[in-house]
mmCIF file of C-alpha atoms and ligand atoms in Angstrom:
data_model
loop_
_atom_site.group_PDB
_atom_site.id
_atom_site.type_symbol
_atom_site.label_atom_id
_atom_site.label_comp_id
_atom_site.label_asym_id
_atom_site.label_seq_id
_atom_site.Cartn_x
_atom_site.Cartn_y
_atom_site.Cartn_z
ATOM 1 C CA MET A 1 30.637 -7.340 -52.995
ATOM 2 C CA SER A 2 28.421 -4.704 -53.571
ATOM 3 C CA THR A 3 25.455 -2.726 -51.412
ATOM 4 C CA LEU A 4 23.537 -0.360 -53.279
ATOM 5 C CA PHE A 5 21.795 2.690 -51.352
ATOM 6 C CA ILE A 6 19.411 4.767 -53.165
ATOM 7 C CA SER A 7 17.011 7.887 -52.078
ATOM 8 C CA ASP A 8 14.852 10.844 -52.994
ATOM 9 C CA LEU A 9 12.527 8.696 -55.878
ATOM 10 C CA HIS A 10 9.676 10.289 -55.604
ATOM 11 C CA LEU A 11 7.584 8.531 -57.532
ATOM 12 C CA ASP A 12 5.058 9.342 -58.864
ATOM 13 C CA ASP A 13 2.159 9.027 -61.003
ATOM 14 C CA SER A 14 3.472 12.291 -63.514
ATOM 15 C CA ARG A 15 7.202 10.486 -63.758
ATOM 16 C CA PRO A 16 6.020 7.677 -64.930
ATOM 17 C CA HIS A 17 8.775 6.986 -67.015
ATOM 18 C CA ILE A 18 11.691 7.185 -63.058
ATOM 19 C CA THR A 19 9.500 4.359 -62.451
ATOM 20 C CA ALA A 20 9.758 2.321 -64.738
ATOM 21 C CA LEU A 21 13.672 3.701 -64.532
ATOM 22 C CA PHE A 22 13.476 1.974 -61.149
ATOM 23 C CA GLU A 23 11.668 -1.436 -61.625
ATOM 24 C CA HIS A 24 14.496 -1.605 -64.747
ATOM 25 C CA TYR A 25 17.259 -1.310 -62.726
ATOM 26 C CA LEU A 26 15.293 -3.799 -59.898
ATOM 27 C CA VAL A 27 15.359 -6.756 -62.222
ATOM 28 C CA SER A 28 19.508 -5.719 -63.301
ATOM 29 C CA ASP A 29 22.754 -7.300 -62.385
ATOM 30 C CA GLU A 30 23.581 -5.518 -60.497
ATOM 31 C CA VAL A 31 20.777 -5.425 -57.610
ATOM 32 C CA ARG A 32 20.230 -9.288 -57.961
ATOM 33 C CA ARG A 33 23.834 -9.952 -57.427
ATOM 34 C CA ALA A 34 24.460 -7.162 -55.001
ATOM 35 C CA ASP A 35 24.766 -7.552 -50.701
ATOM 36 C CA ALA A 36 21.994 -5.221 -50.109
ATOM 37 C CA LEU A 37 19.547 -3.039 -51.416
ATOM 38 C CA TYR A 38 19.122 0.592 -48.759
ATOM 39 C CA ILE A 39 16.257 2.950 -49.427
ATOM 40 C CA LEU A 40 17.365 6.404 -47.424
ATOM 41 C CA GLY A 41 13.971 7.747 -48.259
ATOM 42 C CA ASP A 42 11.990 9.473 -49.842
ATOM 43 C CA LEU A 43 10.664 6.676 -52.456
ATOM 44 C CA VAL A 44 7.340 7.695 -53.047
ATOM 45 C CA GLU A 45 5.998 11.978 -53.933
ATOM 46 C CA ALA A 46 4.345 11.694 -51.049
ATOM 47 C CA TRP A 47 2.441 8.533 -48.409
ATOM 48 C CA VAL A 48 -0.533 8.421 -47.874
ATOM 49 C CA GLY A 49 -0.470 5.028 -45.538
ATOM 50 C CA ASP A 50 -0.530 0.765 -46.300
ATOM 51 C CA ASP A 51 -3.862 1.212 -47.396
ATOM 52 C CA ASP A 52 -3.620 2.728 -50.887
ATOM 53 C CA ASP A 53 -4.975 0.781 -53.193
ATOM 54 C CA ALA A 54 -4.037 2.454 -55.982
ATOM 55 C CA GLU A 55 -1.546 0.963 -58.417
ATOM 56 C CA LEU A 56 2.356 2.830 -57.027
ATOM 57 C CA PRO A 57 2.366 1.334 -54.004
ATOM 58 C CA ARG A 58 1.418 -2.607 -56.080
ATOM 59 C CA ARG A 59 3.765 -2.032 -58.704
ATOM 60 C CA ILE A 60 6.507 -0.950 -56.280
ATOM 61 C CA ALA A 61 6.252 -3.915 -53.970
ATOM 62 C CA ARG A 62 6.582 -5.867 -56.880
ATOM 63 C CA ALA A 63 9.794 -4.422 -57.559
ATOM 64 C CA THR A 64 10.991 -4.773 -54.262
ATOM 65 C CA SER A 65 9.588 -8.147 -53.587
ATOM 66 C CA ALA A 66 11.557 -9.493 -55.909
ATOM 67 C CA VAL A 67 14.936 -8.477 -55.001
ATOM 68 C CA ARG A 68 13.751 -9.959 -51.700
ATOM 69 C CA ASP A 69 12.698 -13.172 -53.234
ATOM 70 C CA ALA A 70 16.040 -13.700 -54.979
ATOM 71 C CA GLY A 71 17.998 -13.641 -51.925
ATOM 72 C CA VAL A 72 18.719 -9.555 -52.066
ATOM 73 C CA PRO A 73 18.057 -8.168 -48.232
ATOM 74 C CA VAL A 74 16.134 -4.363 -49.170
ATOM 75 C CA TYR A 75 16.145 -2.124 -45.823
ATOM 76 C CA PHE A 76 14.780 1.081 -46.059
ATOM 77 C CA ILE A 77 13.778 4.149 -43.724
ATOM 78 C CA VAL A 78 11.145 6.115 -44.287
ATOM 79 C CA GLY A 79 11.105 9.835 -45.223
ATOM 80 C CA ASN A 80 9.673 13.155 -45.340
ATOM 81 C CA ARG A 81 7.876 12.092 -47.775
ATOM 82 C CA ASP A 82 7.374 8.376 -46.996
ATOM 83 C CA PHE A 83 7.045 8.683 -42.999
ATOM 84 C CA LEU A 84 3.407 7.109 -43.036
ATOM 85 C CA LEU A 85 4.315 3.557 -44.426
ATOM 86 C CA GLY A 86 4.273 0.735 -41.943
ATOM 87 C CA GLU A 87 5.003 -2.946 -41.250
ATOM 88 C CA ALA A 88 2.176 -3.874 -43.574
ATOM 89 C CA PHE A 89 3.342 -1.942 -45.751
ATOM 90 C CA ALA A 90 7.271 -3.222 -45.443
ATOM 91 C CA THR A 91 5.969 -6.910 -45.300
ATOM 92 C CA ARG A 92 3.769 -7.246 -48.630
ATOM 93 C CA ALA A 93 7.225 -4.849 -50.809
ATOM 94 C CA GLY A 94 10.119 -7.117 -48.387
ATOM 95 C CA PHE A 95 11.373 -4.428 -46.728
ATOM 96 C CA THR A 96 12.937 -4.623 -42.972
ATOM 97 C CA LEU A 97 11.877 -1.132 -41.900
ATOM 98 C CA VAL A 98 15.349 0.301 -40.107
ATOM 99 C CA GLU A 99 15.425 3.254 -37.431
ATOM 100 C CA ASP A 100 16.677 6.263 -38.801
ATOM 101 C CA GLY A 101 19.989 6.617 -37.599
ATOM 102 C CA ALA A 102 20.593 3.080 -37.358
ATOM 103 C CA VAL A 103 24.248 1.576 -37.481
ATOM 104 C CA HIS A 104 25.775 -0.643 -39.918
ATOM 105 C CA ASP A 105 28.302 -2.760 -40.738
ATOM 106 C CA LEU A 106 29.384 -2.162 -44.522
ATOM 107 C CA TYR A 107 32.191 -4.264 -45.122
ATOM 108 C CA GLY A 108 33.852 -3.506 -41.215
ATOM 109 C CA THR A 109 32.913 0.248 -41.679
ATOM 110 C CA PRO A 110 30.234 1.090 -39.569
ATOM 111 C CA THR A 111 28.255 3.542 -41.263
ATOM 112 C CA LEU A 112 25.588 6.015 -39.837
ATOM 113 C CA LEU A 113 22.279 5.798 -41.803
ATOM 114 C CA MET A 114 19.492 8.720 -41.871
ATOM 115 C CA HIS A 115 17.180 10.383 -44.342
ATOM 116 C CA GLY A 116 19.399 13.496 -44.041
ATOM 117 C CA ASP A 117 16.427 15.939 -42.949
ATOM 118 C CA VAL A 118 16.917 15.767 -39.245
ATOM 119 C CA LEU A 119 20.203 17.277 -39.984
ATOM 120 C CA CYS A 120 18.860 20.926 -41.394
ATOM 121 C CA THR A 121 18.375 22.375 -38.016
ATOM 122 C CA ASP A 122 18.813 25.388 -39.614
ATOM 123 C CA ASP A 123 15.107 24.849 -40.785
ATOM 124 C CA VAL A 124 13.778 25.685 -37.713
ATOM 125 C CA ALA A 125 10.102 25.625 -39.480
ATOM 126 C CA TYR A 126 10.166 21.921 -40.881
ATOM 127 C CA GLN A 127 11.701 20.429 -38.403
ATOM 128 C CA GLN A 128 8.458 22.330 -36.231
ATOM 129 C CA LEU A 129 6.564 20.682 -38.769
ATOM 130 C CA ARG A 130 8.342 17.102 -37.959
ATOM 131 C CA ARG A 131 7.940 17.335 -35.206
ATOM 132 C CA GLN A 132 4.282 17.804 -34.809
ATOM 133 C CA LEU A 133 4.215 14.634 -37.857
ATOM 134 C CA ARG A 134 5.928 12.232 -35.940
ATOM 135 C CA SER A 135 4.017 12.070 -33.338
ATOM 136 C CA PRO A 136 2.107 8.328 -33.294
ATOM 137 C CA GLU A 137 -0.956 11.220 -31.787
ATOM 138 C CA TRP A 138 -1.486 13.033 -35.349
ATOM 139 C CA LYS A 139 0.115 9.993 -37.789
ATOM 140 C CA ALA A 140 -3.339 7.684 -35.800
ATOM 141 C CA GLN A 141 -5.956 10.643 -36.114
ATOM 142 C CA VAL A 142 -4.766 11.180 -39.780
ATOM 143 C CA LEU A 143 -4.606 7.224 -40.840
ATOM 144 C CA ALA A 144 -8.003 7.211 -39.092
ATOM 145 C CA MET A 145 -8.655 9.167 -42.066
ATOM 146 C CA PRO A 146 -10.633 8.137 -45.084
ATOM 147 C CA LEU A 147 -8.017 7.944 -48.464
ATOM 148 C CA ASP A 148 -9.397 10.293 -50.167
ATOM 149 C CA ALA A 149 -9.301 12.538 -47.736
ATOM 150 C CA ARG A 150 -5.418 11.656 -46.939
ATOM 151 C CA ARG A 151 -4.590 12.147 -50.424
ATOM 152 C CA ALA A 152 -6.206 15.505 -50.354
ATOM 153 C CA LEU A 153 -4.131 16.360 -47.243
ATOM 154 C CA ALA A 154 -1.359 14.789 -49.077
ATOM 155 C CA ALA A 155 -1.762 17.791 -52.491
ATOM 156 C CA LYS A 156 -2.242 20.569 -50.123
ATOM 157 C CA ALA A 157 1.161 19.864 -48.011
ATOM 158 C CA ARG A 158 3.337 19.590 -51.187
ATOM 159 C CA ALA A 159 1.383 22.773 -52.789
ATOM 160 C CA GLU A 160 2.640 25.023 -48.282
ATOM 161 C CA SER A 161 5.581 23.277 -48.923
ATOM 162 C CA ARG A 162 6.506 24.549 -52.507
ATOM 163 C CA ASN A 163 4.991 27.178 -52.124
ATOM 164 C CA TYR A 164 8.003 27.351 -48.884
ATOM 165 C CA THR A 165 10.651 25.484 -50.389
ATOM 166 C CA SER A 166 10.672 28.093 -53.348
ATOM 167 C CA GLY A 167 11.317 31.299 -51.061
ATOM 168 C CA ALA A 168 13.850 29.661 -48.875
ATOM 169 C CA ASP A 169 17.163 30.181 -48.333
ATOM 170 C CA GLU A 170 19.120 27.225 -49.895
ATOM 171 C CA THR A 171 21.391 27.436 -47.378
ATOM 172 C CA LEU A 172 18.691 27.349 -44.518
ATOM 173 C CA MET A 173 17.660 23.617 -46.531
ATOM 174 C CA ASP A 174 21.159 22.217 -46.157
ATOM 175 C CA VAL A 175 22.375 20.144 -43.097
ATOM 176 C CA ASN A 176 24.229 22.014 -40.981
ATOM 177 C CA ALA A 177 27.601 21.132 -40.348
ATOM 178 C CA ASP A 178 27.251 20.970 -36.191
ATOM 179 C CA ALA A 179 24.052 18.616 -36.057
ATOM 180 C CA VAL A 180 26.449 16.224 -38.369
ATOM 181 C CA ALA A 181 29.085 16.381 -36.275
ATOM 182 C CA HIS A 182 27.087 15.580 -33.200
ATOM 183 C CA ALA A 183 25.358 12.493 -34.697
ATOM 184 C CA MET A 184 28.376 11.477 -36.211
ATOM 185 C CA ARG A 185 29.855 11.864 -32.444
ATOM 186 C CA HIS A 186 26.827 10.190 -31.251
ATOM 187 C CA ALA A 187 26.325 6.871 -32.798
ATOM 188 C CA GLY A 188 30.712 6.881 -32.752
ATOM 189 C CA VAL A 189 30.878 6.703 -37.138
ATOM 190 C CA THR A 190 33.383 8.841 -38.308
ATOM 191 C CA HIS A 191 31.289 7.590 -41.663
ATOM 192 C CA LEU A 192 27.407 8.971 -42.614
ATOM 193 C CA ILE A 193 25.238 8.373 -45.494
ATOM 194 C CA HIS A 194 21.645 9.829 -46.168
ATOM 195 C CA GLY A 195 20.164 11.757 -48.234
ATOM 196 C CA HIS A 196 16.852 13.958 -48.018
ATOM 197 C CA THR A 197 18.907 17.758 -49.539
ATOM 198 C CA HIS A 198 19.245 16.497 -53.207
ATOM 199 C CA ARG A 199 22.709 17.129 -53.498
ATOM 200 C CA PRO A 200 25.333 13.963 -54.767
ATOM 201 C CA ALA A 201 28.884 14.205 -53.572
ATOM 202 C CA ILE A 202 31.044 12.495 -50.932
ATOM 203 C CA HIS A 203 32.087 14.780 -48.262
ATOM 204 C CA HIS A 204 35.512 14.266 -46.359
ATOM 205 C CA PHE A 205 35.989 16.023 -43.360
ATOM 206 C CA GLU A 206 38.022 16.011 -40.107
ATOM 207 C CA LEU A 207 35.625 15.118 -36.649
ATOM 208 C CA ASP A 208 37.928 15.331 -34.012
ATOM 209 C CA GLY A 209 41.266 14.820 -35.547
ATOM 210 C CA GLN A 210 39.591 11.762 -37.951
ATOM 211 C CA THR A 211 39.205 11.514 -41.249
ATOM 212 C CA ALA A 212 35.445 11.821 -41.127
ATOM 213 C CA GLU A 213 33.182 10.710 -45.118
ATOM 214 C CA ARG A 214 29.660 11.810 -45.734
ATOM 215 C CA ILE A 215 28.137 10.675 -48.612
ATOM 216 C CA VAL A 216 24.748 12.733 -49.750
ATOM 217 C CA LEU A 217 22.257 10.683 -52.573
ATOM 218 C CA GLY A 218 21.118 12.200 -55.391
ATOM 219 C CA ASP A 219 17.398 12.398 -56.050
ATOM 220 C CA TRP A 220 15.505 10.349 -59.222
ATOM 221 C CA TYR A 221 14.392 13.516 -60.209
ATOM 222 C CA ASP A 222 15.700 13.528 -64.502
ATOM 223 C CA GLN A 223 17.603 10.574 -63.976
ATOM 224 C CA GLY A 224 18.821 7.178 -61.514
ATOM 225 C CA SER A 225 21.338 8.600 -58.962
ATOM 226 C CA VAL A 226 22.656 5.598 -56.311
ATOM 227 C CA LEU A 227 25.618 4.674 -54.667
ATOM 228 C CA TYR A 228 28.124 1.672 -55.154
ATOM 229 C CA VAL A 229 29.943 0.774 -51.914
ATOM 230 C CA THR A 230 32.128 -2.233 -51.615
ATOM 231 C CA PRO A 231 35.288 -3.033 -49.780
ATOM 232 C CA ASP A 232 37.222 -1.359 -51.695
ATOM 233 C CA GLU A 233 35.390 1.373 -53.019
ATOM 234 C CA ARG A 234 32.151 4.077 -52.793
ATOM 235 C CA THR A 235 31.342 6.060 -55.533
ATOM 236 C CA LEU A 236 28.123 7.871 -57.415
ATOM 237 C CA ARG A 237 26.373 6.914 -60.485
ATOM 238 C CA GLY A 238 23.440 8.242 -62.427
ATOM 239 C CA LEU A 239 21.821 5.945 -63.913
ATOM 240 C CA PRO A 240 20.049 7.625 -67.683
ATOM 241 C CA ALA A 241 16.826 7.428 -67.489
HETATM 242 O O1 LP5 Y 1 9.634 18.051 -48.928
HETATM 243 P P1 LP5 Y 1 10.111 19.053 -49.912
HETATM 244 O O2 LP5 Y 1 12.354 18.201 -50.213
HETATM 245 O O3 LP5 Y 1 9.723 19.291 -51.025
HETATM 246 O O4 LP5 Y 1 10.366 19.980 -48.168
HETATM 247 C C1 LP5 Y 1 10.712 19.428 -47.114
HETATM 248 C C2 LP5 Y 1 10.218 20.154 -46.157
HETATM 249 N N1 LP5 Y 1 8.670 19.652 -46.472
HETATM 250 C C3 LP5 Y 1 8.270 18.568 -46.129
HETATM 251 C C4 LP5 Y 1 6.826 18.581 -46.662
HETATM 252 C C5 LP5 Y 1 6.282 17.940 -46.894
HETATM 253 O O5 LP5 Y 1 6.940 18.074 -48.835
HETATM 254 C C6 LP5 Y 1 4.651 17.786 -47.313
HETATM 255 C C7 LP5 Y 1 3.982 16.447 -48.131
HETATM 256 C C8 LP5 Y 1 3.889 15.633 -47.252
HETATM 257 C C9 LP5 Y 1 3.488 14.475 -48.138
HETATM 258 C C10 LP5 Y 1 3.428 12.148 -47.367
HETATM 259 C C11 LP5 Y 1 3.212 12.744 -46.092
HETATM 260 C C12 LP5 Y 1 1.537 12.855 -46.036
HETATM 261 C C13 LP5 Y 1 0.593 12.590 -45.232
HETATM 262 C C14 LP5 Y 1 -0.771 13.555 -44.871
HETATM 263 C C15 LP5 Y 1 -1.894 12.778 -45.378
HETATM 264 C C16 LP5 Y 1 -1.276 11.509 -44.624
HETATM 265 O O6 LP5 Y 1 8.610 17.913 -45.567
HETATM 266 C C17 LP5 Y 1 10.410 21.841 -46.071
HETATM 267 C C18 LP5 Y 1 12.094 21.902 -45.860
HETATM 268 C C19 LP5 Y 1 12.427 20.224 -46.390
HETATM 269 O O7 LP5 Y 1 11.914 19.708 -47.237
HETATM 270 C C20 LP5 Y 1 14.410 21.267 -46.753
HETATM 271 O O8 LP5 Y 1 14.472 21.065 -45.704
HETATM 272 O O9 LP5 Y 1 12.694 22.883 -46.116
HETATM 273 O O10 LP5 Y 1 10.142 22.510 -45.077
HETATM 274 C C21 LP5 Y 1 8.747 22.545 -45.493
HETATM 275 O O11 LP5 Y 1 8.389 23.344 -46.137
HETATM 276 C C22 LP5 Y 1 8.160 23.972 -43.596
HETATM 277 C C23 LP5 Y 1 7.467 24.519 -44.248
HETATM 278 O O12 LP5 Y 1 6.783 25.135 -42.698
HETATM 279 C C24 LP5 Y 1 6.039 23.465 -44.114
HETATM 280 C C25 LP5 Y 1 5.177 24.116 -44.385
HETATM 281 C C26 LP5 Y 1 3.421 23.643 -44.844
HETATM 282 C C27 LP5 Y 1 3.075 21.942 -44.591
HETATM 283 C C28 LP5 Y 1 2.124 21.786 -44.510
HETATM 284 C C29 LP5 Y 1 1.249 21.124 -43.415
HETATM 285 C C30 LP5 Y 1 0.102 20.402 -43.585
HETATM 286 C C31 LP5 Y 1 -0.864 19.301 -42.769
HETATM 287 C C32 LP5 Y 1 0.376 18.200 -43.575
HETATM 288 C C33 LP5 Y 1 0.099 16.946 -43.475
HETATM 289 C C34 LP5 Y 1 1.419 16.317 -44.302
#
């Protein structure tokens, strides 16, 4: 019995070996024998719409739908890079879309699942941008643009974001402890799993007199990273590229 969690793969044509690693992992016995596979956001570097006719979305859909066809449910929470991913692609890829902040039962432990960006409340500029980009009006307006214009806009946004993050304070871009406590209290849980910050770790701390756990998933820039959960074990593992 095992459940697998991955996030922040940032799949992109510029890192073909990471796309190959993802495809290779998805046909492994570990995945094909799992109870479920969760992808907690930022599967790709930039998602410009479910109508993207590039090769990468087709390869992703082939790989994940084969996992679902093998009887392993694939759950997906969108991240700040793929928040435009919708039901059309989820159906093609065999994903079940899950709300950010859903609570799922993991072998008897209710666990809060998030991408993690909403917990970075000290990053005020990002939270303002997030509110704008997630509004239904903004999304509808952007998705009505031609694909080439969306690709150009995504490239521009990435360049601006890189510029911002390279000069920003590292602690600003981590989760805020009060935001974590608030989210866990609100959900009524003592266990949280998220990605986004690229700081893989298993943190234990006290929450209202109880021992609480926050697991942060790793990114897939230089190698793969998987959280392996069984009824008795939660282990973060690297996957050599
Ligand atoms: O992504 P990462 O980890 O580098 O940085 C994030 C925050 N930045 C973002 C912005 C995205 O990287 C932009 C790319 C999105 C591509 C997909 C959408 C494509 C849609 C458009 C076409 C259809 O999320 C960064 C945080 C950091 O995490 C840590 O938490 O600090 O926040 C910022 O960079 C905040 C700055 O204020 C952002 C300024 C540049 C954004 C310009 C937006 C222009 C229009 C938006 C179009 C998407």
